[in-house]
Amino acid sequence: MITDRLSGTFFFLIGLALYFYVIPNYVDQIDYGAIHPDTVPNAISILLAICGGGLIVKPTAQRAPDGPLLLRATLYLGILVVGTWVMSMIGFIFTAPPLALIIMLLVGERRPMWLFIGVAVVPFLIWLAVDVGLDRNLP
């Protein structure tokens, strides 16, 4: 129960920090487009704070994960952090497909159709929705 309360506190504070400090200071406002750039990040930060608060108030009865599972989750997180950094350097179009392939292979996906969908179709649809549909530039 203590791990749930600690992680709940972490996510509650992260959600509040995102909503009150990070998003107002680091999201640029623009004059065009149907959706303000801070709409989705604000909604996600509020949801993160609410879910973290819920975990503080009502922790689960489950026990903490074992060491190897925690190490594997840390590996995924590290890959995503490095992938995000690389994406800021060389761009979404060149980073998203290899990053998706690495994650899919690490979780054990080997079916060619699903690999193709995850590596080619999903990044294309994200690019289409964000760059073309919302008229926002991806990194």
Tab-separated table of C-alpha atoms in Angstrom:
chain	number	residue	atom	x	y	z
A	1	MET	CA	0.000	0.000	0.000
A	2	ILE	CA	2.884	2.357	0.695
A	3	THR	CA	4.169	2.019	-2.900
A	4	ASP	CA	0.728	2.969	-4.228
A	5	ARG	CA	0.591	6.025	-2.010
A	6	LEU	CA	4.131	7.037	-2.969
A	7	SER	CA	3.505	6.627	-6.693
A	8	GLY	CA	0.124	8.353	-6.314
A	9	THR	CA	1.818	11.293	-4.606
A	10	PHE	CA	4.444	11.409	-7.358
A	11	PHE	CA	1.858	11.491	-10.159
A	12	PHE	CA	-0.359	13.943	-8.287
A	13	LEU	CA	2.551	16.366	-7.872
A	14	ILE	CA	3.736	15.856	-11.464
A	15	GLY	CA	0.215	16.583	-12.745
A	16	LEU	CA	0.025	19.774	-10.706
A	17	ALA	CA	3.512	20.869	-11.773
A	18	LEU	CA	2.644	20.295	-15.414
A	19	TYR	CA	-0.643	22.190	-15.149
A	20	PHE	CA	0.557	25.166	-13.133
A	21	TYR	CA	4.183	25.578	-14.259
A	22	VAL	CA	5.396	23.577	-17.249
A	23	ILE	CA	2.482	24.025	-19.675
A	24	PRO	CA	1.920	27.765	-19.074
A	25	ASN	CA	5.649	28.490	-19.385
A	26	TYR	CA	6.664	26.148	-22.207
A	27	VAL	CA	3.653	25.839	-24.540
A	28	ASP	CA	3.513	28.615	-27.111
A	29	GLN	CA	0.174	30.210	-27.910
A	30	ILE	CA	-0.711	30.657	-31.572
A	31	ASP	CA	-3.384	32.566	-33.452
A	32	TYR	CA	-4.455	29.837	-35.894
A	33	GLY	CA	-5.956	26.378	-35.632
A	34	ALA	CA	-9.150	25.072	-34.073
A	35	ILE	CA	-7.583	23.736	-30.872
A	36	HIS	CA	-5.348	25.744	-28.555
A	37	PRO	CA	-1.920	24.128	-28.116
A	38	ASP	CA	-2.379	23.763	-24.343
A	39	THR	CA	-5.786	22.022	-24.458
A	40	VAL	CA	-4.640	18.404	-24.647
A	41	PRO	CA	-1.617	18.805	-22.323
A	42	ASN	CA	-3.819	20.531	-19.721
A	43	ALA	CA	-6.430	17.780	-19.927
A	44	ILE	CA	-3.768	15.082	-19.534
A	45	SER	CA	-2.099	16.852	-16.597
A	46	ILE	CA	-5.471	17.206	-14.830
A	47	LEU	CA	-6.227	13.523	-15.445
A	48	LEU	CA	-2.769	12.589	-14.150
A	49	ALA	CA	-3.313	14.591	-10.949
A	50	ILE	CA	-6.796	13.116	-10.435
A	51	CYS	CA	-5.577	9.543	-10.928
A	52	GLY	CA	-2.607	10.151	-8.623
A	53	GLY	CA	-4.945	11.589	-5.995
A	54	GLY	CA	-7.212	8.568	-6.360
A	55	LEU	CA	-4.275	6.252	-5.737
A	56	ILE	CA	-3.348	8.204	-2.602
A	57	VAL	CA	-6.893	8.011	-1.242
A	58	LYS	CA	-7.631	4.405	-2.206
A	59	PRO	CA	-4.502	2.293	-2.753
A	60	THR	CA	-4.846	-1.154	-4.275
A	61	ALA	CA	-4.337	-4.416	-2.425
A	62	GLN	CA	-1.811	-5.649	-4.978
A	63	ARG	CA	1.802	-6.138	-4.069
A	64	ALA	CA	4.733	-4.442	-5.765
A	65	PRO	CA	6.103	-6.051	-8.958
A	66	ASP	CA	9.130	-8.313	-8.766
A	67	GLY	CA	12.616	-7.105	-9.648
A	68	PRO	CA	12.947	-8.422	-13.239
A	69	LEU	CA	9.593	-6.928	-14.228
A	70	LEU	CA	10.573	-3.591	-12.725
A	71	LEU	CA	13.919	-3.687	-14.569
A	72	ARG	CA	12.133	-4.414	-17.849
A	73	ALA	CA	9.772	-1.468	-17.312
A	74	THR	CA	12.810	0.715	-16.556
A	75	LEU	CA	14.406	-0.445	-19.822
A	76	TYR	CA	11.280	0.589	-21.766
A	77	LEU	CA	11.236	3.951	-20.030
A	78	GLY	CA	14.911	4.497	-20.831
A	79	ILE	CA	14.352	3.640	-24.492
A	80	LEU	CA	11.435	6.073	-24.656
A	81	VAL	CA	13.471	8.845	-23.010
A	82	VAL	CA	16.372	8.337	-25.432
A	83	GLY	CA	13.907	8.099	-28.338
A	84	THR	CA	12.272	11.356	-27.329
A	85	TRP	CA	15.665	13.056	-27.143
A	86	VAL	CA	16.657	11.681	-30.568
A	87	MET	CA	13.289	12.825	-31.921
A	88	SER	CA	14.027	16.375	-30.799
A	89	MET	CA	17.316	16.202	-32.699
A	90	ILE	CA	16.383	14.547	-36.005
A	91	GLY	CA	12.581	14.732	-36.077
A	92	PHE	CA	9.466	12.616	-35.705
A	93	ILE	CA	9.448	11.162	-39.217
A	94	PHE	CA	12.912	9.624	-38.868
A	95	THR	CA	12.640	8.565	-35.211
A	96	ALA	CA	9.106	7.231	-34.707
A	97	PRO	CA	9.316	4.152	-36.992
A	98	PRO	CA	12.586	2.731	-35.559
A	99	LEU	CA	11.464	3.556	-32.008
A	100	ALA	CA	8.159	1.764	-32.593
A	101	LEU	CA	10.007	-1.237	-34.052
A	102	ILE	CA	12.376	-1.474	-31.074
A	103	ILE	CA	9.540	-1.316	-28.529
A	104	MET	CA	7.396	-3.795	-30.475
A	105	LEU	CA	10.256	-6.285	-30.750
A	106	LEU	CA	11.085	-5.932	-27.045
A	107	VAL	CA	7.498	-6.714	-26.024
A	108	GLY	CA	7.631	-9.813	-28.186
A	109	GLU	CA	5.634	-8.854	-31.273
A	110	ARG	CA	6.855	-10.865	-34.254
A	111	ARG	CA	3.869	-10.933	-36.634
A	112	PRO	CA	4.826	-9.084	-39.835
A	113	MET	CA	1.429	-7.452	-40.342
A	114	TRP	CA	1.395	-5.934	-36.831
A	115	LEU	CA	5.010	-4.845	-37.134
A	116	PHE	CA	4.174	-3.099	-40.423
A	117	ILE	CA	1.127	-1.410	-38.881
A	118	GLY	CA	3.094	-0.260	-35.815
A	119	VAL	CA	6.147	0.892	-37.733
A	120	ALA	CA	4.616	2.424	-40.872
A	121	VAL	CA	0.866	2.973	-40.522
A	122	VAL	CA	0.595	4.344	-36.976
A	123	PRO	CA	3.402	6.951	-37.317
A	124	PHE	CA	1.907	8.019	-40.658
A	125	LEU	CA	-1.543	8.425	-39.080
A	126	ILE	CA	-0.053	10.423	-36.195
A	127	TRP	CA	1.765	12.663	-38.664
A	128	LEU	CA	-1.415	13.030	-40.741
A	129	ALA	CA	-3.577	13.904	-37.724
A	130	VAL	CA	-1.132	16.337	-36.107
A	131	ASP	CA	0.677	17.959	-39.021
A	132	VAL	CA	-2.109	18.006	-41.596
A	133	GLY	CA	-5.318	17.735	-39.555
A	134	LEU	CA	-4.412	20.001	-36.628
A	135	ASP	CA	-1.939	22.118	-38.596
A	136	ARG	CA	0.730	21.679	-35.901
A	137	ASN	CA	4.376	20.917	-36.615
A	138	LEU	CA	5.910	17.769	-35.195
A	139	PRO	CA	9.520	17.890	-34.041
